[in-house]
Short mmCIF file of C-alpha atoms in Angstrom, two decimals:
data_model
loop_
_atom_site.label_atom_id
_atom_site.label_comp_id
_atom_site.label_asym_id
_atom_site.label_seq_id
_atom_site.Cartn_x
_atom_site.Cartn_y
_atom_site.Cartn_z
CA UNK A 1034 28.55 -40.62 7.28
CA UNK A 1035 25.89 -43.11 6.62
CA UNK A 1036 22.97 -43.76 8.80
CA UNK A 1037 23.39 -47.09 10.73
CA UNK A 1038 20.21 -49.08 11.04
CA UNK A 1039 19.67 -51.27 13.99
CA UNK A 1040 19.94 -55.13 13.54
CA UNK A 1041 16.59 -56.73 14.75
CA UNK A 1042 16.29 -60.50 15.44
CA UNK A 1043 14.60 -62.64 12.89
CA UNK A 1044 10.99 -63.34 14.25
CA UNK A 1045 9.51 -66.64 14.39
CA UNK A 1046 5.89 -67.62 14.75
CA UNK A 1047 5.89 -67.48 18.55
CA UNK A 1048 7.44 -64.08 18.41
CA UNK A 1049 4.91 -62.71 16.03
CA UNK A 1050 2.05 -64.39 18.29
CA UNK A 1051 3.55 -62.46 21.31
CA UNK A 1052 3.84 -59.13 19.36
CA UNK A 1053 0.28 -59.33 18.21
CA UNK A 1054 -1.13 -60.40 21.61
CA UNK A 1055 0.69 -57.47 23.28
CA UNK A 1056 -0.53 -55.02 20.59
CA UNK A 1057 -3.98 -56.04 21.41
CA UNK A 1058 -3.47 -55.96 25.15
CA UNK A 1059 -0.08 -54.60 26.65
CA UNK A 1060 -1.44 -55.24 30.09
CA UNK A 1061 -1.47 -59.18 29.77
CA UNK A 1062 0.31 -60.69 32.39
CA UNK A 1063 3.24 -63.24 31.36
CA UNK A 1064 0.98 -66.17 32.34
CA UNK A 1065 -1.95 -65.03 30.40
CA UNK A 1066 0.34 -64.21 27.43
CA UNK A 1067 2.18 -67.66 27.68
CA UNK A 1068 -1.33 -69.50 27.78
CA UNK A 1069 -2.57 -67.39 24.66
CA UNK A 1070 0.45 -68.18 22.52
CA UNK A 1071 0.95 -71.82 23.75
CA UNK A 1072 4.11 -71.80 25.55
CA UNK A 1073 5.15 -72.17 29.16
CA UNK A 1074 5.73 -68.93 31.34
CA UNK A 1075 9.52 -69.15 31.38
CA UNK A 1076 10.22 -69.31 27.69
CA UNK A 1077 7.49 -66.80 27.07
CA UNK A 1078 9.12 -64.53 29.54
CA UNK A 1079 12.48 -64.76 27.83
CA UNK A 1080 11.17 -64.09 24.46
CA UNK A 1081 9.47 -60.97 25.60
CA UNK A 1082 12.62 -59.76 27.27
CA UNK A 1083 14.64 -60.54 24.26
CA UNK A 1084 12.11 -58.49 22.11
CA UNK A 1085 12.35 -55.61 24.47
CA UNK A 1086 16.20 -55.70 24.65
CA UNK A 1087 16.53 -55.93 20.89
CA UNK A 1088 14.30 -52.83 20.44
CA UNK A 1089 11.49 -54.68 18.59
CA UNK A 1090 9.20 -53.95 21.52
CA UNK A 1091 9.95 -50.17 22.23
CA UNK A 1092 7.67 -49.93 25.30
CA UNK A 1093 4.21 -50.06 26.55
CA UNK A 1094 1.49 -47.18 26.94
CA UNK A 1095 -1.92 -46.54 27.26
CA UNK A 1096 -3.82 -45.30 24.21
CA UNK A 1097 -5.75 -42.04 24.93
CA UNK A 1098 -8.73 -40.37 23.39
CA UNK A 1099 -7.12 -36.99 22.45
CA UNK A 1100 -10.41 -35.04 22.62
CA UNK A 1101 -11.21 -36.48 26.10
CA UNK A 1102 -8.11 -35.01 27.52
CA UNK A 1103 -8.37 -31.60 25.72
CA UNK A 1104 -6.58 -32.10 22.62
CA UNK A 1105 -9.34 -31.61 20.22
CA UNK A 1106 -7.25 -30.50 17.03
CA UNK A 1107 -4.88 -32.61 15.01
CA UNK A 1108 -2.99 -31.06 12.19
CA UNK A 1109 -0.75 -32.69 9.83
CA UNK A 1110 2.13 -30.25 8.98
CA UNK A 1111 4.26 -30.48 5.94
CA UNK A 1112 7.71 -28.62 6.55
CA UNK A 1113 9.90 -28.06 3.74
CA UNK A 1114 13.55 -27.10 4.84
CA UNK A 1115 16.15 -24.78 3.31
CA UNK A 1116 19.01 -27.08 2.88
CA UNK A 1117 19.62 -30.92 3.10
CA UNK A 1118 22.85 -30.84 4.95
CA UNK A 1119 23.38 -33.16 7.71
CA UNK A 1120 23.84 -30.54 10.49
CA UNK A 1121 20.80 -28.70 9.50
CA UNK A 1122 18.91 -31.76 9.30
CA UNK A 1123 20.09 -32.96 12.87
CA UNK A 1124 19.30 -29.35 14.20
CA UNK A 1125 15.81 -29.73 12.94
CA UNK A 1126 15.37 -33.27 14.12
CA UNK A 1127 16.51 -32.38 17.61
CA UNK A 1128 14.25 -29.28 17.84
CA UNK A 1129 11.25 -31.43 16.64
CA UNK A 1130 11.99 -33.92 19.45
CA UNK A 1131 11.71 -31.17 22.00
CA UNK A 1132 8.18 -30.18 21.08
CA UNK A 1133 5.48 -32.11 23.08
CA UNK A 1134 2.79 -31.20 20.58
CA UNK A 1135 4.62 -33.08 17.89
CA UNK A 1136 3.39 -36.73 18.42
CA UNK A 1137 4.94 -38.08 15.37
CA UNK A 1138 7.46 -36.92 12.68
CA UNK A 1139 8.54 -38.51 9.44
CA UNK A 1140 11.19 -37.70 6.86
CA UNK A 1141 9.20 -37.94 3.64
CA UNK A 1142 9.46 -37.78 -0.12
CA UNK A 1143 7.25 -35.38 -2.19
CA UNK A 1144 6.27 -31.59 -1.76
CA UNK A 1145 7.48 -31.56 1.87
CA UNK A 1146 10.72 -32.73 3.50
CA UNK A 1147 9.13 -33.59 6.87
CA UNK A 1148 5.66 -34.50 7.91
CA UNK A 1149 4.65 -33.74 11.54
CA UNK A 1150 1.46 -34.81 13.45
CA UNK A 1151 0.61 -32.06 15.97
CA UNK A 1152 -2.15 -32.23 18.37
CA UNK A 1153 -3.25 -29.08 20.33
CA UNK A 1154 -6.45 -27.95 22.06
CA UNK A 1155 -7.83 -25.77 19.38
CA UNK A 1156 -7.12 -23.46 16.50
CA UNK A 1157 -5.94 -20.64 18.69
CA UNK A 1158 -3.44 -22.85 20.36
CA UNK A 1159 -2.16 -24.20 16.91
CA UNK A 1160 -1.81 -20.43 15.82
CA UNK A 1161 0.45 -19.94 18.88
CA UNK A 1162 2.45 -23.22 18.15
CA UNK A 1163 2.96 -22.29 14.56
CA UNK A 1164 4.24 -18.81 15.28
CA UNK A 1165 6.17 -19.43 18.42
CA UNK A 1166 7.71 -22.97 17.77
CA UNK A 1167 7.29 -24.14 14.18
CA UNK A 1168 8.10 -21.15 12.36
CA UNK A 1169 11.29 -20.73 14.46
CA UNK A 1170 12.73 -24.34 13.88
CA UNK A 1171 16.09 -24.24 12.32
CA UNK A 1172 16.15 -24.15 8.32
CA UNK A 1173 12.35 -23.94 8.00
CA UNK A 1174 11.58 -22.74 4.62
CA UNK A 1175 7.59 -23.53 4.22
CA UNK A 1176 5.04 -24.98 6.20
CA UNK A 1177 1.67 -26.50 5.06
CA UNK A 1178 -1.11 -27.33 7.41
CA UNK A 1179 -3.79 -29.82 6.94
CA UNK A 1180 -6.40 -30.14 9.61
CA UNK A 1181 -8.04 -33.32 10.47
CA UNK A 1182 -11.69 -32.94 10.43
CA UNK A 1183 -12.59 -36.43 11.62
CA UNK A 1184 -10.56 -39.66 12.62
CA UNK A 1185 -11.63 -42.47 10.47
CA UNK A 1186 -9.14 -44.97 11.81
CA UNK A 1187 -6.93 -44.17 14.68
CA UNK A 1188 -3.45 -45.40 14.79
CA UNK A 1189 -3.44 -48.98 15.52
CA UNK A 1190 -1.12 -51.96 15.81
CA UNK A 1191 1.32 -53.06 12.97
CA UNK A 1192 -0.48 -55.41 10.55
CA UNK A 1193 1.66 -58.48 11.69
CA UNK A 1194 -0.44 -61.02 9.75
CA UNK A 1195 1.16 -59.73 6.58
CA UNK A 1196 4.39 -61.05 7.84
CA UNK A 1197 3.40 -64.86 7.34
CA UNK A 1198 2.94 -64.24 3.46
#
């Protein structure tokens, strides 16, 4: 069964400006946002609601400093799985979604099948997470851990300026 991809609306200039402004500051009021992008409040609010309902805007969150909240170790984990059957892939995906230490996960090409970004307090906690969680995931054949030494550029907003090209 083929994977169905969502259908997103075509974005115009106002939509792109709204998205860029909200990526910079998700706490903007509708009035502030409307003023910044050059629309009146009502059409601006309608556009934001449409972007939310269509899934372009997935939600709003505060960006936290991991070390400040006690999560000082980031590990990028390459996972190779035994087989590439739909049932096993879905079991693995559901298991990964249930692990709060995994803050992002990707199906990738190359040496690994999946790339996970894991945050934990320290090496001892990663060792526990590895042995008690990762190695017990369904279908796992091999795990390669890469430890982040220093964050050079934290995850930021999407490069919306490229859309106008």
